[in-house]
Tab-separated table of C-alpha atoms and ligand atoms in Angstrom:
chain	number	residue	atom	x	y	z
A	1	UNK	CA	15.016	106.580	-68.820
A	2	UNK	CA	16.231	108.750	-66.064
A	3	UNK	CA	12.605	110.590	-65.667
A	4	UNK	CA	10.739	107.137	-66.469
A	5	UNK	CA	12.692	105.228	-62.515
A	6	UNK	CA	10.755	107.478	-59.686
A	7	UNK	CA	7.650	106.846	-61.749
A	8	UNK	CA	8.025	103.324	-61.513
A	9	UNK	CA	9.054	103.180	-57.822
A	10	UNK	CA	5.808	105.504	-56.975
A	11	UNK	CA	3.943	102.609	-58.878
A	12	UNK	CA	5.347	99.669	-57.096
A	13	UNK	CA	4.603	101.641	-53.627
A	14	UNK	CA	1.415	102.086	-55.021
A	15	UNK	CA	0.785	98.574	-55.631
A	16	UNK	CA	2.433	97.153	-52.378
A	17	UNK	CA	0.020	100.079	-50.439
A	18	UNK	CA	-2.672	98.548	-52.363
A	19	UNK	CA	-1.626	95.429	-51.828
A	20	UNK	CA	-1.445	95.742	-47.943
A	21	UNK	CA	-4.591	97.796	-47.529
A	22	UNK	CA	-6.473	94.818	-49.150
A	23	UNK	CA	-4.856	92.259	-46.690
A	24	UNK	CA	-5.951	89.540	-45.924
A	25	UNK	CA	-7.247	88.236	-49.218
A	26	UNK	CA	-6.224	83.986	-48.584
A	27	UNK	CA	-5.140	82.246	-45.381
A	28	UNK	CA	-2.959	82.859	-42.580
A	29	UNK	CA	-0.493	80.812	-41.732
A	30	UNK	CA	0.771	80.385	-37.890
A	31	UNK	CA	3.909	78.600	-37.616
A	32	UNK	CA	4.054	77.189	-33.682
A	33	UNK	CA	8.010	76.131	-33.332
A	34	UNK	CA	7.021	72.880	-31.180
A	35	UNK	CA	4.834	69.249	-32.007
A	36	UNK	CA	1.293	69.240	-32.033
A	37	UNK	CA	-1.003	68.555	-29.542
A	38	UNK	CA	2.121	70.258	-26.698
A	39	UNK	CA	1.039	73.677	-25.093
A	40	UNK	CA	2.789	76.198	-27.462
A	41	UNK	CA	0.325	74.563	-30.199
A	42	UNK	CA	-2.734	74.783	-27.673
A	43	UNK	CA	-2.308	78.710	-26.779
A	44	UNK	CA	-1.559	78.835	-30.695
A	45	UNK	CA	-4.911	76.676	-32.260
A	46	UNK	CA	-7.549	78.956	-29.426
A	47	UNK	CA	-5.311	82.194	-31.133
A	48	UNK	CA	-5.891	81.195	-34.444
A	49	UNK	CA	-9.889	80.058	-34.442
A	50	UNK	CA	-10.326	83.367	-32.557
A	51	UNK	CA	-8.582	85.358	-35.309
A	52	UNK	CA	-10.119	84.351	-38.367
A	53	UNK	CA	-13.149	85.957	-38.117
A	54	UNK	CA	-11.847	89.445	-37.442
A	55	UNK	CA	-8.967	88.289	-40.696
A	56	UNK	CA	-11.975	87.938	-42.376
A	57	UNK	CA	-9.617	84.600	-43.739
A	58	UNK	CA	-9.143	81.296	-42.334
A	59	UNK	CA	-5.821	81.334	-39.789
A	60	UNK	CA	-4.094	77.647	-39.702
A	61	UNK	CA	-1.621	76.444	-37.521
A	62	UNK	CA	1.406	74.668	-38.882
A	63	UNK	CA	3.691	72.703	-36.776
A	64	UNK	CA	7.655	73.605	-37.193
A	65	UNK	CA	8.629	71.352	-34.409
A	66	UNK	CA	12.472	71.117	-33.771
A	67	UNK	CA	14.377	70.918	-30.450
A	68	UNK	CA	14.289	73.889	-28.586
A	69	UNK	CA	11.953	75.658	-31.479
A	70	UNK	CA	14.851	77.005	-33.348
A	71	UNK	CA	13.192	76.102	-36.613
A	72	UNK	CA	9.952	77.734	-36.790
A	73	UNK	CA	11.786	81.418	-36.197
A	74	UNK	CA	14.048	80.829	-38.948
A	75	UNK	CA	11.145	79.675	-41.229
A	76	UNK	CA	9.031	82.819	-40.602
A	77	UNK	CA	12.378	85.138	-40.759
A	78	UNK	CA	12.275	83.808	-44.524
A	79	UNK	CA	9.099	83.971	-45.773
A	80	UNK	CA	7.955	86.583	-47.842
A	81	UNK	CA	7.092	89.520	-45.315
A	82	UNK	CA	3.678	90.019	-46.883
A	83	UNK	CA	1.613	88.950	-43.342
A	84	UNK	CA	0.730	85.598	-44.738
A	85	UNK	CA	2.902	83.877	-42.409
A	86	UNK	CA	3.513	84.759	-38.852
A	87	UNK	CA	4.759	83.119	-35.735
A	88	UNK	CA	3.910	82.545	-32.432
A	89	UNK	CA	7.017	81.433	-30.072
A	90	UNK	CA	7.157	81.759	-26.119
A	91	UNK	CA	9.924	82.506	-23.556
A	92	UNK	CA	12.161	80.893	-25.621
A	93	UNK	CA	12.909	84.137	-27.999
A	94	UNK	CA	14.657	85.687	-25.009
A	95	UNK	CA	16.426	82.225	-24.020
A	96	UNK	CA	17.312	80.675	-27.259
A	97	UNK	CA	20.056	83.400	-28.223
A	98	UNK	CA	22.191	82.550	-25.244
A	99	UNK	CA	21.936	79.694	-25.822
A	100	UNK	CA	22.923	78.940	-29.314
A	101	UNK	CA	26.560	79.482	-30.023
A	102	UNK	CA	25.268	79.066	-34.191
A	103	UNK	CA	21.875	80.625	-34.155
A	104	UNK	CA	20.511	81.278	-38.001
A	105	UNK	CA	17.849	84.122	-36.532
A	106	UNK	CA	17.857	87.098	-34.430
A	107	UNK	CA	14.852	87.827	-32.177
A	108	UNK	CA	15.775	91.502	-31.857
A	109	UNK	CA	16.080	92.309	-35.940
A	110	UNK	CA	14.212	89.735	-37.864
A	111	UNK	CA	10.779	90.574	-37.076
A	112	UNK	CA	8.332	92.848	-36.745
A	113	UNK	CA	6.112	92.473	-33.211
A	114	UNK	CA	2.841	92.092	-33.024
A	115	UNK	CA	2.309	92.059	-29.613
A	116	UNK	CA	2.132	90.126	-26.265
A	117	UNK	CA	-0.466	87.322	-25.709
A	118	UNK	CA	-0.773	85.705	-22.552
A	119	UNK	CA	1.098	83.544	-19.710
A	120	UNK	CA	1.367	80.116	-18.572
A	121	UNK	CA	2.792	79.178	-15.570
A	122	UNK	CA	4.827	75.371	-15.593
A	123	UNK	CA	4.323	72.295	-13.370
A	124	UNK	CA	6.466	69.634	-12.390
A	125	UNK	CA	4.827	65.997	-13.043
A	126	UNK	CA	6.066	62.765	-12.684
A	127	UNK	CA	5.105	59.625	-14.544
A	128	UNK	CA	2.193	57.154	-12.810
A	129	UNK	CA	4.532	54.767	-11.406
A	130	UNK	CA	6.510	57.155	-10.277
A	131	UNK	CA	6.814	56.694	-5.974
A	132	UNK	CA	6.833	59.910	-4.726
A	133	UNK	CA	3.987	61.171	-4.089
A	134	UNK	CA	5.121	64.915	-2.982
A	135	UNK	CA	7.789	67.356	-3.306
A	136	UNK	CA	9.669	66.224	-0.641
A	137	UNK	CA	9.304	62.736	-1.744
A	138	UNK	CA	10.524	64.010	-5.381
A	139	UNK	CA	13.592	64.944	-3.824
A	140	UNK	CA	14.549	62.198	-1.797
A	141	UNK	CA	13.690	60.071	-4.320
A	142	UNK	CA	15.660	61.852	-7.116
A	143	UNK	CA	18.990	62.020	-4.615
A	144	UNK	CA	18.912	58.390	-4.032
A	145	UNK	CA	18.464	57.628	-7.386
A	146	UNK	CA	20.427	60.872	-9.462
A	147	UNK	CA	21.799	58.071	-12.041
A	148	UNK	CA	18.874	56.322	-13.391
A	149	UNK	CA	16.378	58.912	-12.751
A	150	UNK	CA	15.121	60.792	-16.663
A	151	UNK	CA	13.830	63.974	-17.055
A	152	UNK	CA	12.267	65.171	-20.669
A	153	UNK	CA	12.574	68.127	-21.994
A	154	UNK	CA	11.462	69.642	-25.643
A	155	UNK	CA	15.454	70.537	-26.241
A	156	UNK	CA	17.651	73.576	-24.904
A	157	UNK	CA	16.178	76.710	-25.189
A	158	UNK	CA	12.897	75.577	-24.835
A	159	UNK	CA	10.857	76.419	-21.660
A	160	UNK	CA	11.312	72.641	-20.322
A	161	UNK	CA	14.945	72.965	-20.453
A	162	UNK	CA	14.713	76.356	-18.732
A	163	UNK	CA	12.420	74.786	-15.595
A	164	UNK	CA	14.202	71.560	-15.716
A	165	UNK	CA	17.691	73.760	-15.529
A	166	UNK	CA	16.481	76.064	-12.671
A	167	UNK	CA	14.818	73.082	-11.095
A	168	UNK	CA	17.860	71.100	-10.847
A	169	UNK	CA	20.030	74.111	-9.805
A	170	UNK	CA	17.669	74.462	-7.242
A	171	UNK	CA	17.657	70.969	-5.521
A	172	UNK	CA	21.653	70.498	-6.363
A	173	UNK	CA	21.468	67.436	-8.583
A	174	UNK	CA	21.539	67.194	-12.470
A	175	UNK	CA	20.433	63.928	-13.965
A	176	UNK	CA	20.122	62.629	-17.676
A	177	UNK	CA	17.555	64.805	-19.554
A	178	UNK	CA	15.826	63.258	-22.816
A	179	UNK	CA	15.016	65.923	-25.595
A	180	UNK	CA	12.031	65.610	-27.645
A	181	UNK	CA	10.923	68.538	-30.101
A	182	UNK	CA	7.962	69.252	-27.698
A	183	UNK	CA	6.597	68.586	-25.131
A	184	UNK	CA	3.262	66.628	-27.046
A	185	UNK	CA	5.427	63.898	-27.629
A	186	UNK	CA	7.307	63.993	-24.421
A	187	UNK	CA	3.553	64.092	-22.790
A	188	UNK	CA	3.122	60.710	-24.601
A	189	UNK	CA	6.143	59.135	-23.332
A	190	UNK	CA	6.070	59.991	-19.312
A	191	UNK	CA	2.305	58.650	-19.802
A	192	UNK	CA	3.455	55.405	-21.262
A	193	UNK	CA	6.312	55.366	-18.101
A	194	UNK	CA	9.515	55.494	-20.785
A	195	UNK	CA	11.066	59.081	-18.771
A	196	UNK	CA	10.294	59.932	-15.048
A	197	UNK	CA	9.818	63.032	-14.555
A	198	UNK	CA	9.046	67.003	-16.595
A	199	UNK	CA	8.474	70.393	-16.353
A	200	UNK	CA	5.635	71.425	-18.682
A	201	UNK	CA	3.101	74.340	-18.876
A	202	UNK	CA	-0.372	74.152	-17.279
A	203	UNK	CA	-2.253	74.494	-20.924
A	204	UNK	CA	-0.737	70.980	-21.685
A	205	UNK	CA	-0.468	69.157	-18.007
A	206	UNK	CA	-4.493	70.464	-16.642
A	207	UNK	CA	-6.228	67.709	-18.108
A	208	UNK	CA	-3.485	64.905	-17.283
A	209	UNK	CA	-3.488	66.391	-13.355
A	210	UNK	CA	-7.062	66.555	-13.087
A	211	UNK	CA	-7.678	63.394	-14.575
A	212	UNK	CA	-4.970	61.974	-12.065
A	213	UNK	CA	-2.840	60.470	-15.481
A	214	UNK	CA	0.243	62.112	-13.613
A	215	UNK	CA	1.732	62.692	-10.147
A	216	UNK	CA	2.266	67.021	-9.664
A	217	UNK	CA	4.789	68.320	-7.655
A	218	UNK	CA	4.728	71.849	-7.631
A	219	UNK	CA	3.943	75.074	-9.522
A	220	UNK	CA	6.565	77.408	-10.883
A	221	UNK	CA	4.357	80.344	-10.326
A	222	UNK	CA	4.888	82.756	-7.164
A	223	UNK	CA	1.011	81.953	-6.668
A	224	UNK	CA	-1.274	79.227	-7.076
A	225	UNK	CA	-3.671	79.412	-10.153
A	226	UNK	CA	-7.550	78.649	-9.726
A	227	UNK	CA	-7.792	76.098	-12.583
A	228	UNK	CA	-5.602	74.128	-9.848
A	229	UNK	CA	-6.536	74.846	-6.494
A	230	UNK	CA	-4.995	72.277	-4.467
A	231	UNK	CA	-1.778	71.795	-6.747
A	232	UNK	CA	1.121	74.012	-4.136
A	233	UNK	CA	3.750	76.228	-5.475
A	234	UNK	CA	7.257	75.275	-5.167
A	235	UNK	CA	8.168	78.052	-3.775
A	236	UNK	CA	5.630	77.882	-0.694
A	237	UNK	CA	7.256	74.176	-0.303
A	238	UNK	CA	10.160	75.985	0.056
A	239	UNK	CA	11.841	75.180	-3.355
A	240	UNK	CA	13.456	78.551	-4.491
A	241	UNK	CA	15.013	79.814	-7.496
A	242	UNK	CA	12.837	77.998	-10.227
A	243	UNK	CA	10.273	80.481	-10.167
A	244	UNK	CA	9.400	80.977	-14.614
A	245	UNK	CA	6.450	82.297	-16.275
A	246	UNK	CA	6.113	81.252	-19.638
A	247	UNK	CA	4.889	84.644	-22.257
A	248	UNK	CA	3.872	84.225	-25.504
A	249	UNK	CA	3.643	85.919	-28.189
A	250	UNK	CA	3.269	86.931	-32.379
A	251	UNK	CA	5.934	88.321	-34.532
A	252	UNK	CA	5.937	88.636	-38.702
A	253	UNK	CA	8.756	88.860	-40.685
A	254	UNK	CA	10.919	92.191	-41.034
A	255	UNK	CA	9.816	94.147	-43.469
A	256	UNK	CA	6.181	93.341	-42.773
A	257	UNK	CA	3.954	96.567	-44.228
A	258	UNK	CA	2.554	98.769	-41.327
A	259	UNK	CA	-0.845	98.290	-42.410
A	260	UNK	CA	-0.812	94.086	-42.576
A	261	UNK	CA	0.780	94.453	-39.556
A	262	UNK	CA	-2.012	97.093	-37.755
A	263	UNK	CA	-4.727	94.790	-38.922
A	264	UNK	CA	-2.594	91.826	-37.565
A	265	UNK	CA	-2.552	93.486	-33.805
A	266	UNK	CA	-6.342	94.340	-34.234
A	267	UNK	CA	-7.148	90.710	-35.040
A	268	UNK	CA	-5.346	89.742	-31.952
A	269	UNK	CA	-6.679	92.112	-29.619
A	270	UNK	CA	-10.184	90.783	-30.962
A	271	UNK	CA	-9.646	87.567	-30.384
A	272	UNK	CA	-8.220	88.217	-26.765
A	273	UNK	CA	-11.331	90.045	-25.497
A	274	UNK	CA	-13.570	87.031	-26.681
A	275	UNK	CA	-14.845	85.602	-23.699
A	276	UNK	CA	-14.283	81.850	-25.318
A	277	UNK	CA	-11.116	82.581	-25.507
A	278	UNK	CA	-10.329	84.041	-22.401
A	279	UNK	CA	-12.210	81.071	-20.222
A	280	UNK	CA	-10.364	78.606	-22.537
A	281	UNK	CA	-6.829	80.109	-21.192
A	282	UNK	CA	-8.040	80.719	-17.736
A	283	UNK	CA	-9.248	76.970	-17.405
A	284	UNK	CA	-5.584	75.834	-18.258
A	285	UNK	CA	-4.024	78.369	-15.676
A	286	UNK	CA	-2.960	80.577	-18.364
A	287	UNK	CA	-3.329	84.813	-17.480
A	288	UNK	CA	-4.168	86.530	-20.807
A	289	UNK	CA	-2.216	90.188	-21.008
A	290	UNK	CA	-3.836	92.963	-20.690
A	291	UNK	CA	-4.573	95.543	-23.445
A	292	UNK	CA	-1.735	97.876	-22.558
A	293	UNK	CA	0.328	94.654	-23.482
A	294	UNK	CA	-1.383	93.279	-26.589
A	295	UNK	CA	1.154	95.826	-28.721
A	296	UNK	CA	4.259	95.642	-30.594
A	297	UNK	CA	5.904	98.442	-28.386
A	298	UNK	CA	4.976	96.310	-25.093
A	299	UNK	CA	6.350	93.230	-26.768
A	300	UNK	CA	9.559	94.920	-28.138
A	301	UNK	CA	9.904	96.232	-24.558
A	302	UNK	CA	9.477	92.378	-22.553
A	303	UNK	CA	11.431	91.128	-25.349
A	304	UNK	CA	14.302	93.115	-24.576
A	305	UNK	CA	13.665	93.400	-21.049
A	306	UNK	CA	13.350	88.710	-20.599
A	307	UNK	CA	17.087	88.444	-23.393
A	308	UNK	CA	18.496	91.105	-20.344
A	309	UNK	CA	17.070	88.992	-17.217
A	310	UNK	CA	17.946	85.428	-18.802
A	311	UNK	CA	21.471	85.893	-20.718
A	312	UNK	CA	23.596	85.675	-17.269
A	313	UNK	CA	21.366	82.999	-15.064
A	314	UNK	CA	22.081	81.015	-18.774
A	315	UNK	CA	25.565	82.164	-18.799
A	316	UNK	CA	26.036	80.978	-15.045
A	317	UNK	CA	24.498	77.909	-15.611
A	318	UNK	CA	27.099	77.283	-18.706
A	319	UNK	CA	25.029	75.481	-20.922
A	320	UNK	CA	25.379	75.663	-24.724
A	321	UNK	CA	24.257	74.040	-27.871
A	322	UNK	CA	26.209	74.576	-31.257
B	1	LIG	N1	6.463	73.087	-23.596
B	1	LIG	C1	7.447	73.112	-24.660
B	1	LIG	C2	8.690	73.771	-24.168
B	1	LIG	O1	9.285	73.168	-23.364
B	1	LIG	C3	7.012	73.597	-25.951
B	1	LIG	C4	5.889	72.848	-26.573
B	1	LIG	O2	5.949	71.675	-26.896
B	1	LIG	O3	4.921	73.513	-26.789
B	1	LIG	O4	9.086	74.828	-24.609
């Protein structure tokens, strides 16, 4: 009995090694935390083509959308660390844990990293029928009107709250925010005039500016980005202190094998030098990282480095969720 355990325990490694060195052998699945058709699921769907042919398997997106993309973490943190289900979240790893006085997932210890992908500065847009037509209009406008004016968000923690937070601890007014469980369906209703005004990344609100569906305000970039020329920072309008960069990036359950995790960063680093998918990101404004980045090290390191930056401008602000 005794002499019969460590044999099977060297088989079991064996077939786990075996196991992982044959990975992938079915599909992929990419859980994106927010609704479809919202920028976390673009950056996610040009990922996930790209990927699949270095997998060698198909790599499907799958919508987890809750508010403030609490739910698609906690889904990935219990599935079966075997590489055939990962996740791709944004800023909102290194926001959601102040956040969250009752948070069911850990960003630091429930996952392995796969590495850094890319990132998307925010705008501010207004509906159509919105008046102003400028920042300074925004302003007045909002001041004169701080108790009917709406602003959407995709819930707290995610990067809407986080610009719409800043933004309005910037100009010195709160008013009544409407949470969606992304910013897709938030899209939908500032189009259709139901909220006034939100704070959403360039990979969802490119088309809508360019196609003048919404009134822009302002950048939340320290430059501007050449998929929008003429659209102004807020800081060179002299709006400070709501200056946010939104990173992404792809994690795997703890416990994930080393070697379906190597062939996970290798897949991504393929599918970031594809010149499809760089000029996809580029046209929506978003700045793809460079090698040195793509990594789990870099990622644990900006992980680490964003929960440190944001944990006391959150604390300040004294928001909280339970
Ligand atoms: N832009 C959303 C956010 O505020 C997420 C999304 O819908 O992709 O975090």
């Amino acid at each position: 009995m005794f002499n019969r355990l460590p044999l099977a325990c060297m088989t079991l490694a064996v077939a786990i090694t075996a196991t992982a060195q044959d990975y992938p052998t079915r599909t992929v699945t990419m859980v994106v935390p927010y609704a479809a058709g919202g920028p976390t699921d673009t950056v996610a769907r040009v990922l996930a083509q790209a990927m699949t042919k270095p997998m060698g398997q198909t790599v499907v997106v799958e919508n987890k959308p809750s508010a403030g993309g609490i739910l698609g973490p906690e889904q990935v943190k219990n599935a079966k660390p075997d590489g055939y289900t990962i996740l791709i979240h944004h800023i909102g790893m290194a926001t959601i844990p102040a956040l969250y006085r009752q948070l069911r997932f850990n960003p630091l210890t429930d996952f392995e990293y796969i590495g850094l992908v890319n990132d998307v500065p925010m705008t501010i847009i207004g509906k159509p029928a919105l008046p102003a037509n400028n920042l300074k209009e925004l302003l007045a406008y909002i001041k004169a009107n701080k108790d009917k004016v709406t602003y959407a968000n995709a819930g707290i923690g995610a990067a809407s709250h986080l610009c719409g937070m800043l933004f309005m601890s910037a100009i010195g007014t709160d008013v009544l925010t409407v949470p969606y469980k992304g910013t897709g369906p938030a899209m939908n209703d500032l189009l259709g005039g139901q909220v006034d005004f939100m704070c959403d990344q360039t990979t969802s609100t490119t088309g809508q500016i360019k196609g003048g569906k919404v009134k822009v305000y302002g950048l939340t970039s320290k430059q501007r980005v050449a998929s929008l020329p003429d659209v102004p920072t807020l800081d060179e309008q002299g709006l400070k202190g709501a200056e946010v960069g939104i990173w992404h990036a792809l994690y795997a359950p703890k416990g994930t094998p080393k070697p379906v995790i190597d062939k996970l960063v290798a897949a991504m680093q393929e599918a970031l030098r594809d010149e499809g998918v760089r000029k996809r990101y580029t046209d929506l404004g978003a700045v793809t990282f460079p090698p040195d980045k793509q990594t789990p090290q870099a990622l644990e390191q900006h992980l680490k480095a964003e929960l440190n930056k944001w944990a006391p401008i959150i604390k300040k602000a004294g928001v909280y969720a339970d």
